[in-house]
mmCIF file with all atom_site columns, C-alpha atoms in Angstrom:
data_model
loop_
_atom_site.group_PDB
_atom_site.id
_atom_site.type_symbol
_atom_site.label_atom_id
_atom_site.label_alt_id
_atom_site.label_comp_id
_atom_site.label_asym_id
_atom_site.label_entity_id
_atom_site.label_seq_id
_atom_site.pdbx_PDB_ins_code
_atom_site.Cartn_x
_atom_site.Cartn_y
_atom_site.Cartn_z
_atom_site.occupancy
_atom_site.B_iso_or_equiv
_atom_site.pdbx_formal_charge
_atom_site.auth_seq_id
_atom_site.auth_comp_id
_atom_site.auth_asym_id
_atom_site.auth_atom_id
_atom_site.pdbx_PDB_model_num
ATOM 1   C CA . ILE A 1 1   ? -19.876 -0.021  5.860   1.00 58.00 ? 1   ILE A CA 1
ATOM 2   C CA . ALA A 1 2   ? -17.027 2.023   7.090   1.00 68.00 ? 2   ALA A CA 1
ATOM 3   C CA . GLY A 1 3   ? -14.209 2.467   4.609   1.00 93.00 ? 3   GLY A CA 1
ATOM 4   C CA . ILE A 1 4   ? -12.782 4.574   1.931   1.00 97.00 ? 4   ILE A CA 1
ATOM 5   C CA . THR A 1 5   ? -14.510 5.508   -1.196  1.00 96.00 ? 5   THR A CA 1
ATOM 6   C CA . GLN A 1 6   ? -12.884 6.512   -4.387  1.00 97.00 ? 6   GLN A CA 1
ATOM 7   C CA . ALA A 1 7   ? -14.410 8.108   -7.577  1.00 97.00 ? 7   ALA A CA 1
ATOM 8   C CA . PRO A 1 8   ? -14.381 7.538   -10.433 1.00 97.00 ? 8   PRO A CA 1
ATOM 9   C CA . THR A 1 9   ? -13.448 3.915   -10.773 1.00 96.00 ? 9   THR A CA 1
ATOM 10  C CA . SER A 1 10  ? -11.896 4.401   -14.135 1.00 97.00 ? 10  SER A CA 1
ATOM 11  C CA . GLN A 1 11  ? -11.482 7.472   -16.441 1.00 97.00 ? 11  GLN A CA 1
ATOM 12  C CA . ILE A 1 12  ? -9.975  7.999   -19.806 1.00 97.00 ? 12  ILE A CA 1
ATOM 13  C CA . LEU A 1 13  ? -8.769  11.600  -20.048 1.00 96.00 ? 13  LEU A CA 1
ATOM 14  C CA . ALA A 1 14  ? -7.385  13.625  -22.961 1.00 97.00 ? 14  ALA A CA 1
ATOM 15  C CA . ALA A 1 15  ? -3.863  15.035  -22.403 1.00 97.00 ? 15  ALA A CA 1
ATOM 16  C CA . GLY A 1 16  ? -3.972  18.653  -21.082 1.00 97.00 ? 16  GLY A CA 1
ATOM 17  C CA . ARG A 1 17  ? -7.339  18.343  -19.416 1.00 97.00 ? 17  ARG A CA 1
ATOM 18  C CA . ARG A 1 18  ? -7.841  18.937  -15.708 1.00 97.00 ? 18  ARG A CA 1
ATOM 19  C CA . MET A 1 19  ? -9.133  16.048  -13.446 1.00 97.00 ? 19  MET A CA 1
ATOM 20  C CA . THR A 1 20  ? -9.925  15.659  -9.804  1.00 98.00 ? 20  THR A CA 1
ATOM 21  C CA . LEU A 1 21  ? -10.038 12.181  -8.127  1.00 98.00 ? 21  LEU A CA 1
ATOM 22  C CA . ARG A 1 22  ? -12.146 11.991  -5.258  1.00 98.00 ? 22  ARG A CA 1
ATOM 23  C CA . CYS A 1 23  ? -11.505 10.192  -2.075  1.00 98.00 ? 23  CYS A CA 1
ATOM 24  C CA . THR A 1 24  ? -13.720 10.102  1.220   1.00 98.00 ? 24  THR A CA 1
ATOM 25  C CA . GLN A 1 25  ? -13.190 8.176   4.245   1.00 97.00 ? 25  GLN A CA 1
ATOM 26  C CA . ASP A 1 26  ? -15.676 7.680   7.239   1.00 96.00 ? 26  ASP A CA 1
ATOM 27  C CA . MET A 1 27  ? -13.440 6.234   9.726   1.00 95.00 ? 27  MET A CA 1
ATOM 28  C CA . ARG A 1 28  ? -12.350 9.507   11.255  1.00 95.00 ? 28  ARG A CA 1
ATOM 29  C CA . HIS A 1 29  ? -8.761  8.796   10.484  1.00 96.00 ? 29  HIS A CA 1
ATOM 30  C CA . ASN A 1 30  ? -6.308  11.571  10.694  1.00 96.00 ? 30  ASN A CA 1
ATOM 31  C CA . ALA A 1 31  ? -3.936  10.774  8.078   1.00 95.00 ? 31  ALA A CA 1
ATOM 32  C CA . MET A 1 32  ? -4.654  10.244  4.438   1.00 97.00 ? 32  MET A CA 1
ATOM 33  C CA . TYR A 1 33  ? -2.593  9.368   1.410   1.00 97.00 ? 33  TYR A CA 1
ATOM 34  C CA . TRP A 1 34  ? -2.638  9.238   -2.426  1.00 98.00 ? 34  TRP A CA 1
ATOM 35  C CA . TYR A 1 35  ? -0.453  6.568   -4.180  1.00 97.00 ? 35  TYR A CA 1
ATOM 36  C CA . ARG A 1 36  ? 0.139   5.752   -7.731  1.00 96.00 ? 36  ARG A CA 1
ATOM 37  C CA . GLN A 1 37  ? 0.998   2.181   -8.821  1.00 95.00 ? 37  GLN A CA 1
ATOM 38  C CA . ASP A 1 38  ? 2.654   1.225   -11.956 1.00 93.00 ? 38  ASP A CA 1
ATOM 39  C CA . LEU A 1 39  ? 3.901   -2.214  -13.138 1.00 84.00 ? 39  LEU A CA 1
ATOM 40  C CA . GLY A 1 40  ? 7.326   -2.872  -11.740 1.00 78.00 ? 40  GLY A CA 1
ATOM 41  C CA . LEU A 1 41  ? 7.440   0.317   -9.594  1.00 81.00 ? 41  LEU A CA 1
ATOM 42  C CA . GLY A 1 42  ? 5.298   -0.624  -6.787  1.00 86.00 ? 42  GLY A CA 1
ATOM 43  C CA . LEU A 1 43  ? 3.225   1.929   -4.858  1.00 92.00 ? 43  LEU A CA 1
ATOM 44  C CA . ARG A 1 44  ? 4.645   5.342   -4.906  1.00 93.00 ? 44  ARG A CA 1
ATOM 45  C CA . LEU A 1 45  ? 3.537   8.046   -2.495  1.00 94.00 ? 45  LEU A CA 1
ATOM 46  C CA . ILE A 1 46  ? 2.302   11.204  -4.232  1.00 97.00 ? 46  ILE A CA 1
ATOM 47  C CA . HIS A 1 47  ? 0.754   13.417  -1.457  1.00 97.00 ? 47  HIS A CA 1
ATOM 48  C CA . TYR A 1 48  ? -0.298  12.840  2.162   1.00 96.00 ? 48  TYR A CA 1
ATOM 49  C CA . SER A 1 49  ? -2.028  14.612  4.964   1.00 96.00 ? 49  SER A CA 1
ATOM 50  C CA . ASN A 1 50  ? -1.302  14.303  8.630   1.00 94.00 ? 50  ASN A CA 1
ATOM 51  C CA . THR A 1 51  ? -4.457  15.852  9.674   1.00 95.00 ? 51  THR A CA 1
ATOM 52  C CA . ALA A 1 52  ? -7.179  18.088  8.263   1.00 96.00 ? 52  ALA A CA 1
ATOM 53  C CA . GLY A 1 53  ? -5.885  21.408  7.080   1.00 96.00 ? 53  GLY A CA 1
ATOM 54  C CA . THR A 1 54  ? -2.349  20.119  6.363   1.00 96.00 ? 54  THR A CA 1
ATOM 55  C CA . THR A 1 55  ? -0.639  18.278  3.352   1.00 97.00 ? 55  THR A CA 1
ATOM 56  C CA . GLY A 1 56  ? 2.743   17.270  2.306   1.00 96.00 ? 56  GLY A CA 1
ATOM 57  C CA . LYS A 1 57  ? 4.601   16.082  -0.629  1.00 96.00 ? 57  LYS A CA 1
ATOM 58  C CA . GLY A 1 58  ? 5.503   12.370  -1.291  1.00 94.00 ? 58  GLY A CA 1
ATOM 59  C CA . GLU A 1 59  ? 8.138   10.964  -3.565  1.00 91.00 ? 59  GLU A CA 1
ATOM 60  C CA . VAL A 1 60  ? 6.340   11.901  -6.820  1.00 96.00 ? 60  VAL A CA 1
ATOM 61  C CA . PRO A 1 61  ? 4.279   14.853  -6.296  1.00 97.00 ? 61  PRO A CA 1
ATOM 62  C CA . ASP A 1 62  ? 4.937   16.886  -9.661  1.00 97.00 ? 62  ASP A CA 1
ATOM 63  C CA . GLY A 1 63  ? 1.780   17.337  -11.669 1.00 97.00 ? 63  GLY A CA 1
ATOM 64  C CA . TYR A 1 64  ? -0.549  16.693  -8.731  1.00 98.00 ? 64  TYR A CA 1
ATOM 65  C CA . SER A 1 65  ? -2.006  18.784  -5.949  1.00 98.00 ? 65  SER A CA 1
ATOM 66  C CA . VAL A 1 66  ? -4.182  17.891  -2.986  1.00 98.00 ? 66  VAL A CA 1
ATOM 67  C CA . SER A 1 67  ? -6.326  19.682  -0.352  1.00 97.00 ? 67  SER A CA 1
ATOM 68  C CA . ARG A 1 68  ? -7.708  18.664  3.117   1.00 98.00 ? 68  ARG A CA 1
ATOM 69  C CA . ALA A 1 69  ? -10.413 20.981  3.974   1.00 97.00 ? 69  ALA A CA 1
ATOM 70  C CA . ASN A 1 70  ? -11.942 18.434  6.437   1.00 97.00 ? 70  ASN A CA 1
ATOM 71  C CA . THR A 1 71  ? -11.260 15.150  8.014   1.00 97.00 ? 71  THR A CA 1
ATOM 72  C CA . ASP A 1 72  ? -13.180 13.007  5.611   1.00 97.00 ? 72  ASP A CA 1
ATOM 73  C CA . ASP A 1 73  ? -12.198 14.263  2.042   1.00 98.00 ? 73  ASP A CA 1
ATOM 74  C CA . PHE A 1 74  ? -8.865  14.260  0.268   1.00 98.00 ? 74  PHE A CA 1
ATOM 75  C CA . PRO A 1 75  ? -9.222  15.023  -3.403  1.00 98.00 ? 75  PRO A CA 1
ATOM 76  C CA . LEU A 1 76  ? -6.322  14.493  -5.892  1.00 98.00 ? 76  LEU A CA 1
ATOM 77  C CA . THR A 1 77  ? -6.093  17.043  -8.817  1.00 98.00 ? 77  THR A CA 1
ATOM 78  C CA . LEU A 1 78  ? -4.169  16.772  -12.046 1.00 97.00 ? 78  LEU A CA 1
ATOM 79  C CA . ALA A 1 79  ? -4.044  20.430  -13.354 1.00 95.00 ? 79  ALA A CA 1
ATOM 80  C CA . SER A 1 80  ? -3.001  19.410  -16.806 1.00 97.00 ? 80  SER A CA 1
ATOM 81  C CA . ALA A 1 81  ? -2.912  15.691  -17.605 1.00 97.00 ? 81  ALA A CA 1
ATOM 82  C CA . VAL A 1 82  ? 0.046   14.042  -19.308 1.00 97.00 ? 82  VAL A CA 1
ATOM 83  C CA . PRO A 1 83  ? 0.252   10.471  -20.636 1.00 97.00 ? 83  PRO A CA 1
ATOM 84  C CA . SER A 1 84  ? 2.918   9.538   -17.940 1.00 97.00 ? 84  SER A CA 1
ATOM 85  C CA . GLN A 1 85  ? 0.139   10.070  -15.489 1.00 98.00 ? 85  GLN A CA 1
ATOM 86  C CA . THR A 1 86  ? -1.582  6.924   -16.819 1.00 97.00 ? 86  THR A CA 1
ATOM 87  C CA . SER A 1 87  ? -1.601  4.662   -13.652 1.00 97.00 ? 87  SER A CA 1
ATOM 88  C CA . VAL A 1 88  ? -3.810  3.162   -11.060 1.00 97.00 ? 88  VAL A CA 1
ATOM 89  C CA . TYR A 1 89  ? -4.354  5.588   -8.167  1.00 98.00 ? 89  TYR A CA 1
ATOM 90  C CA . PHE A 1 90  ? -5.084  4.569   -4.662  1.00 97.00 ? 90  PHE A CA 1
ATOM 91  C CA . CYS A 1 91  ? -6.307  6.669   -1.917  1.00 98.00 ? 91  CYS A CA 1
ATOM 92  C CA . ALA A 1 92  ? -5.572  5.388   1.743   1.00 97.00 ? 92  ALA A CA 1
ATOM 93  C CA . SER A 1 93  ? -6.076  6.466   5.251   1.00 96.00 ? 93  SER A CA 1
ATOM 94  C CA . SER A 1 94  ? -4.669  5.613   8.777   1.00 94.00 ? 94  SER A CA 1
ATOM 95  C CA . ARG A 1 95  ? -5.359  6.654   12.228  1.00 93.00 ? 95  ARG A CA 1
ATOM 96  C CA . ASP A 1 96  ? -2.053  8.244   12.548  1.00 88.00 ? 96  ASP A CA 1
ATOM 97  C CA . ARG A 1 97  ? 0.802   8.627   10.082  1.00 84.00 ? 97  ARG A CA 1
ATOM 98  C CA . GLY A 1 98  ? 3.853   6.519   10.810  1.00 78.00 ? 98  GLY A CA 1
ATOM 99  C CA . THR A 1 99  ? 2.809   3.875   13.096  1.00 81.00 ? 99  THR A CA 1
ATOM 100 C CA . SER A 1 100 ? -0.761  2.576   12.213  1.00 88.00 ? 100 SER A CA 1
ATOM 101 C CA . PRO A 1 101 ? -1.643  0.436   9.148   1.00 91.00 ? 101 PRO A CA 1
ATOM 102 C CA . LEU A 1 102 ? -3.278  1.817   5.992   1.00 94.00 ? 102 LEU A CA 1
ATOM 103 C CA . HIS A 1 103 ? -6.590  1.187   4.727   1.00 95.00 ? 103 HIS A CA 1
ATOM 104 C CA . PHE A 1 104 ? -7.117  1.571   0.990   1.00 96.00 ? 104 PHE A CA 1
ATOM 105 C CA . GLY A 1 105 ? -9.798  2.474   -1.414  1.00 97.00 ? 105 GLY A CA 1
ATOM 106 C CA . ASN A 1 106 ? -10.700 0.450   -4.472  1.00 96.00 ? 106 ASN A CA 1
ATOM 107 C CA . GLY A 1 107 ? -8.525  2.543   -6.622  1.00 97.00 ? 107 GLY A CA 1
ATOM 108 C CA . THR A 1 108 ? -9.110  4.628   -9.895  1.00 97.00 ? 108 THR A CA 1
ATOM 109 C CA . ARG A 1 109 ? -7.683  3.462   -13.094 1.00 97.00 ? 109 ARG A CA 1
ATOM 110 C CA . LEU A 1 110 ? -6.677  6.558   -15.172 1.00 97.00 ? 110 LEU A CA 1
ATOM 111 C CA . THR A 1 111 ? -5.555  6.557   -18.720 1.00 97.00 ? 111 THR A CA 1
ATOM 112 C CA . VAL A 1 112 ? -4.318  9.782   -20.295 1.00 97.00 ? 112 VAL A CA 1
ATOM 113 C CA . THR A 1 113 ? -4.404  9.674   -23.981 1.00 96.00 ? 113 THR A CA 1
ATOM 114 C CA . ARG B 2 1   ? 20.385  0.258   -0.784  1.00 72.00 ? 1   ARG B CA 1
ATOM 115 C CA . LYS B 2 2   ? 16.462  0.508   -0.912  1.00 82.00 ? 2   LYS B CA 1
ATOM 116 C CA . GLU B 2 3   ? 14.771  1.089   2.370   1.00 89.00 ? 3   GLU B CA 1
ATOM 117 C CA . VAL B 2 4   ? 12.656  -1.975  2.020   1.00 93.00 ? 4   VAL B CA 1
ATOM 118 C CA . GLU B 2 5   ? 13.476  -4.944  -0.252  1.00 94.00 ? 5   GLU B CA 1
ATOM 119 C CA . GLN B 2 6   ? 11.531  -7.984  -1.165  1.00 95.00 ? 6   GLN B CA 1
ATOM 120 C CA . ASP B 2 7   ? 12.192  -10.922 -3.587  1.00 93.00 ? 7   ASP B CA 1
ATOM 121 C CA . PRO B 2 8   ? 9.829   -10.341 -6.378  1.00 91.00 ? 8   PRO B CA 1
ATOM 122 C CA . GLY B 2 9   ? 9.317   -13.967 -7.165  1.00 91.00 ? 9   GLY B CA 1
ATOM 123 C CA . PRO B 2 10  ? 7.271   -15.545 -8.341  1.00 94.00 ? 10  PRO B CA 1
ATOM 124 C CA . PHE B 2 11  ? 7.176   -18.200 -5.786  1.00 96.00 ? 11  PHE B CA 1
ATOM 125 C CA . ASN B 2 12  ? 5.526   -21.271 -7.443  1.00 97.00 ? 12  ASN B CA 1
ATOM 126 C CA . VAL B 2 13  ? 4.272   -23.749 -4.966  1.00 97.00 ? 13  VAL B CA 1
ATOM 127 C CA . PRO B 2 14  ? 1.722   -26.615 -4.969  1.00 97.00 ? 14  PRO B CA 1
ATOM 128 C CA . GLU B 2 15  ? -1.416  -26.712 -2.835  1.00 98.00 ? 15  GLU B CA 1
ATOM 129 C CA . GLY B 2 16  ? -0.678  -27.611 0.677   1.00 97.00 ? 16  GLY B CA 1
ATOM 130 C CA . ALA B 2 17  ? 2.883   -26.457 0.592   1.00 97.00 ? 17  ALA B CA 1
ATOM 131 C CA . THR B 2 18  ? 4.521   -24.184 3.111   1.00 98.00 ? 18  THR B CA 1
ATOM 132 C CA . VAL B 2 19  ? 6.077   -21.066 1.790   1.00 97.00 ? 19  VAL B CA 1
ATOM 133 C CA . ALA B 2 20  ? 7.972   -18.163 3.328   1.00 96.00 ? 20  ALA B CA 1
ATOM 134 C CA . PHE B 2 21  ? 8.913   -14.720 2.397   1.00 93.00 ? 21  PHE B CA 1
ATOM 135 C CA . ASN B 2 22  ? 11.398  -12.277 3.775   1.00 95.00 ? 22  ASN B CA 1
ATOM 136 C CA . CYS B 2 23  ? 11.376  -8.559  3.623   1.00 96.00 ? 23  CYS B CA 1
ATOM 137 C CA . THR B 2 24  ? 14.594  -6.595  4.712   1.00 96.00 ? 24  THR B CA 1
ATOM 138 C CA . TYR B 2 25  ? 14.600  -2.971  5.863   1.00 95.00 ? 25  TYR B CA 1
ATOM 139 C CA . SER B 2 26  ? 17.590  -0.468  6.190   1.00 93.00 ? 26  SER B CA 1
ATOM 140 C CA . ASN B 2 27  ? 16.372  1.766   9.091   1.00 90.00 ? 27  ASN B CA 1
ATOM 141 C CA . SER B 2 28  ? 17.112  0.266   12.351  1.00 89.00 ? 28  SER B CA 1
ATOM 142 C CA . ALA B 2 29  ? 14.826  2.797   14.003  1.00 88.00 ? 29  ALA B CA 1
ATOM 143 C CA . SER B 2 30  ? 11.810  1.483   12.158  1.00 90.00 ? 30  SER B CA 1
ATOM 144 C CA . GLN B 2 31  ? 8.879   1.067   14.506  1.00 88.00 ? 31  GLN B CA 1
ATOM 145 C CA . SER B 2 32  ? 5.963   -0.919  13.110  1.00 92.00 ? 32  SER B CA 1
ATOM 146 C CA . PHE B 2 33  ? 5.714   -3.448  10.505  1.00 95.00 ? 33  PHE B CA 1
ATOM 147 C CA . PHE B 2 34  ? 2.897   -5.053  8.328   1.00 96.00 ? 34  PHE B CA 1
ATOM 148 C CA . TRP B 2 35  ? 2.117   -7.488  5.769   1.00 97.00 ? 35  TRP B CA 1
ATOM 149 C CA . TYR B 2 36  ? -0.389  -6.684  3.044   1.00 97.00 ? 36  TYR B CA 1
ATOM 150 C CA . ARG B 2 37  ? -1.937  -8.834  0.389   1.00 97.00 ? 37  ARG B CA 1
ATOM 151 C CA . GLN B 2 38  ? -2.708  -7.471  -3.113  1.00 96.00 ? 38  GLN B CA 1
ATOM 152 C CA . ASP B 2 39  ? -4.682  -9.254  -5.706  1.00 95.00 ? 39  ASP B CA 1
ATOM 153 C CA . CYS B 2 40  ? -4.282  -8.433  -9.294  1.00 90.00 ? 40  CYS B CA 1
ATOM 154 C CA . ARG B 2 41  ? -5.732  -5.113  -10.206 1.00 82.00 ? 41  ARG B CA 1
ATOM 155 C CA . LYS B 2 42  ? -7.124  -4.754  -6.661  1.00 93.00 ? 42  LYS B CA 1
ATOM 156 C CA . GLU B 2 43  ? -6.151  -2.510  -3.725  1.00 96.00 ? 43  GLU B CA 1
ATOM 157 C CA . PRO B 2 44  ? -3.742  -3.774  -0.927  1.00 96.00 ? 44  PRO B CA 1
ATOM 158 C CA . LYS B 2 45  ? -5.439  -5.139  1.965   1.00 96.00 ? 45  LYS B CA 1
ATOM 159 C CA . LEU B 2 46  ? -3.897  -5.621  5.440   1.00 96.00 ? 46  LEU B CA 1
ATOM 160 C CA . LEU B 2 47  ? -3.013  -9.303  6.100   1.00 97.00 ? 47  LEU B CA 1
ATOM 161 C CA . MET B 2 48  ? -1.465  -8.763  9.523   1.00 96.00 ? 48  MET B CA 1
ATOM 162 C CA . SER B 2 49  ? 0.604   -6.664  11.736  1.00 94.00 ? 49  SER B CA 1
ATOM 163 C CA . VAL B 2 50  ? 4.051   -7.935  12.782  1.00 95.00 ? 50  VAL B CA 1
ATOM 164 C CA . TYR B 2 51  ? 4.715   -7.970  16.464  1.00 90.00 ? 51  TYR B CA 1
ATOM 165 C CA . SER B 2 52  ? 8.110   -8.027  18.162  1.00 88.00 ? 52  SER B CA 1
ATOM 166 C CA . SER B 2 53  ? 7.345   -11.430 19.729  1.00 89.00 ? 53  SER B CA 1
ATOM 167 C CA . GLY B 2 54  ? 5.979   -12.857 16.486  1.00 90.00 ? 54  GLY B CA 1
ATOM 168 C CA . ASN B 2 55  ? 2.328   -13.570 15.738  1.00 94.00 ? 55  ASN B CA 1
ATOM 169 C CA . GLU B 2 56  ? 0.101   -15.996 14.157  1.00 95.00 ? 56  GLU B CA 1
ATOM 170 C CA . ASP B 2 57  ? -3.238  -15.823 12.422  1.00 94.00 ? 57  ASP B CA 1
ATOM 171 C CA . GLY B 2 58  ? -4.480  -19.097 11.249  1.00 96.00 ? 58  GLY B CA 1
ATOM 172 C CA . ARG B 2 59  ? -2.172  -20.449 8.682   1.00 97.00 ? 59  ARG B CA 1
ATOM 173 C CA . PHE B 2 60  ? -0.289  -17.371 8.596   1.00 97.00 ? 60  PHE B CA 1
ATOM 174 C CA . THR B 2 61  ? 2.833   -16.522 10.960  1.00 97.00 ? 61  THR B CA 1
ATOM 175 C CA . ALA B 2 62  ? 4.698   -13.270 10.874  1.00 97.00 ? 62  ALA B CA 1
ATOM 176 C CA . GLN B 2 63  ? 8.032   -12.721 12.584  1.00 96.00 ? 63  GLN B CA 1
ATOM 177 C CA . LEU B 2 64  ? 10.319  -9.817  13.205  1.00 96.00 ? 64  LEU B CA 1
ATOM 178 C CA . ASN B 2 65  ? 14.124  -10.030 13.392  1.00 95.00 ? 65  ASN B CA 1
ATOM 179 C CA . ARG B 2 66  ? 15.294  -6.600  14.601  1.00 94.00 ? 66  ARG B CA 1
ATOM 180 C CA . ALA B 2 67  ? 19.109  -7.722  14.798  1.00 94.00 ? 67  ALA B CA 1
ATOM 181 C CA . SER B 2 68  ? 19.180  -8.793  11.189  1.00 95.00 ? 68  SER B CA 1
ATOM 182 C CA . GLN B 2 69  ? 16.451  -6.132  10.237  1.00 95.00 ? 69  GLN B CA 1
ATOM 183 C CA . TYR B 2 70  ? 14.017  -8.191  8.355   1.00 95.00 ? 70  TYR B CA 1
ATOM 184 C CA . ILE B 2 71  ? 10.398  -9.552  8.802   1.00 96.00 ? 71  ILE B CA 1
ATOM 185 C CA . SER B 2 72  ? 9.046   -12.773 7.419   1.00 97.00 ? 72  SER B CA 1
ATOM 186 C CA . LEU B 2 73  ? 5.632   -14.237 6.564   1.00 97.00 ? 73  LEU B CA 1
ATOM 187 C CA . LEU B 2 74  ? 5.222   -17.980 6.624   1.00 97.00 ? 74  LEU B CA 1
ATOM 188 C CA . ILE B 2 75  ? 2.082   -19.482 5.079   1.00 98.00 ? 75  ILE B CA 1
ATOM 189 C CA . ARG B 2 76  ? 1.265   -23.161 5.877   1.00 98.00 ? 76  ARG B CA 1
ATOM 190 C CA . ASP B 2 77  ? -0.973  -25.391 4.025   1.00 98.00 ? 77  ASP B CA 1
ATOM 191 C CA . SER B 2 78  ? -1.146  -23.154 0.955   1.00 98.00 ? 78  SER B CA 1
ATOM 192 C CA . LYS B 2 79  ? -4.467  -22.665 -0.817  1.00 98.00 ? 79  LYS B CA 1
ATOM 193 C CA . LEU B 2 80  ? -5.180  -21.655 -4.502  1.00 97.00 ? 80  LEU B CA 1
ATOM 194 C CA . SER B 2 81  ? -6.856  -18.480 -3.033  1.00 97.00 ? 81  SER B CA 1
ATOM 195 C CA . ASP B 2 82  ? -3.477  -17.472 -1.439  1.00 98.00 ? 82  ASP B CA 1
ATOM 196 C CA . SER B 2 83  ? -2.056  -16.659 -4.942  1.00 98.00 ? 83  SER B CA 1
ATOM 197 C CA . ALA B 2 84  ? -1.447  -12.946 -4.708  1.00 97.00 ? 84  ALA B CA 1
ATOM 198 C CA . THR B 2 85  ? 1.312   -10.391 -4.194  1.00 96.00 ? 85  THR B CA 1
ATOM 199 C CA . TYR B 2 86  ? 2.405   -9.901  -0.681  1.00 97.00 ? 86  TYR B CA 1
ATOM 200 C CA . LEU B 2 87  ? 3.705   -6.420  0.358   1.00 96.00 ? 87  LEU B CA 1
ATOM 201 C CA . CYS B 2 88  ? 5.644   -5.671  3.442   1.00 96.00 ? 88  CYS B CA 1
ATOM 202 C CA . VAL B 2 89  ? 5.405   -2.284  5.027   1.00 95.00 ? 89  VAL B CA 1
ATOM 203 C CA . VAL B 2 90  ? 7.851   -0.608  7.353   1.00 94.00 ? 90  VAL B CA 1
ATOM 204 C CA . THR B 2 91  ? 7.041   2.512   9.348   1.00 90.00 ? 91  THR B CA 1
ATOM 205 C CA . GLY B 2 92  ? 8.863   4.809   11.625  1.00 78.00 ? 92  GLY B CA 1
ATOM 206 C CA . PHE B 2 93  ? 9.202   8.665   12.207  1.00 73.00 ? 93  PHE B CA 1
ATOM 207 C CA . GLN B 2 94  ? 5.938   9.531   10.329  1.00 74.00 ? 94  GLN B CA 1
ATOM 208 C CA . LYS B 2 95  ? 7.081   7.616   7.268   1.00 80.00 ? 95  LYS B CA 1
ATOM 209 C CA . LEU B 2 96  ? 5.806   4.521   5.786   1.00 86.00 ? 96  LEU B CA 1
ATOM 210 C CA . VAL B 2 97  ? 7.589   2.541   3.064   1.00 90.00 ? 97  VAL B CA 1
ATOM 211 C CA . PHE B 2 98  ? 6.159   -0.222  1.037   1.00 92.00 ? 98  PHE B CA 1
ATOM 212 C CA . GLY B 2 99  ? 8.221   -3.063  -0.417  1.00 93.00 ? 99  GLY B CA 1
ATOM 213 C CA . THR B 2 100 ? 7.486   -3.844  -4.158  1.00 92.00 ? 100 THR B CA 1
ATOM 214 C CA . GLY B 2 101 ? 5.909   -7.241  -3.244  1.00 94.00 ? 101 GLY B CA 1
ATOM 215 C CA . THR B 2 102 ? 6.513   -10.780 -3.594  1.00 96.00 ? 102 THR B CA 1
ATOM 216 C CA . ARG B 2 103 ? 4.300   -12.719 -5.949  1.00 96.00 ? 103 ARG B CA 1
ATOM 217 C CA . LEU B 2 104 ? 2.928   -16.256 -4.838  1.00 97.00 ? 104 LEU B CA 1
ATOM 218 C CA . LEU B 2 105 ? 1.368   -18.655 -7.235  1.00 97.00 ? 105 LEU B CA 1
ATOM 219 C CA . VAL B 2 106 ? -0.257  -21.673 -5.838  1.00 98.00 ? 106 VAL B CA 1
ATOM 220 C CA . SER B 2 107 ? -1.109  -24.392 -8.201  1.00 97.00 ? 107 SER B CA 1
ATOM 221 C CA . PRO B 2 108 ? -3.438  -27.485 -7.921  1.00 96.00 ? 108 PRO B CA 1
#
């Protein structure tokens, strides 16, 4: 079934550790995104990619990095996790950025202790 | 002023009721509009796009008012399964903005 796959589903991580959240889509969408969602704050964009080989910063990029080596994969890395990065992380993709709707993965629940 | 604003609710309605949500946006050049549904602790799912002439999908009707810069979602004959948070999304110039959502609770 076409869609977006995120891994892991959930993770408990010690502060200071490095962590990569994985995201893969098989819809051949050009644009991909990482959001975090916290109670009362809605979805906030961390990083995005308009197409393979390009990335851009969203509204809350600090402490996170991404890469887009190919069309399908868009991993999100926390170089040194902090408790404030405890959140639910959603990866999403769309045919193009800015006009077409987003399709979301199931999310990764991350707890940084 | 926020780029996209929604009443957080909750809207408490009985089964069978009709309920409507609005979503206002600040950028008059916005191009595309969508409604998403999000269940507790799940990913947002596309409910419907919003077209200039308005559009309907079963019990759901979406409308766009460019003059007043808002979109609306009308749900008729509410079901218990409609209980969720409804997010509006406004796009334009390679930028996509989510509202914080309106929570709907449908009771028996």
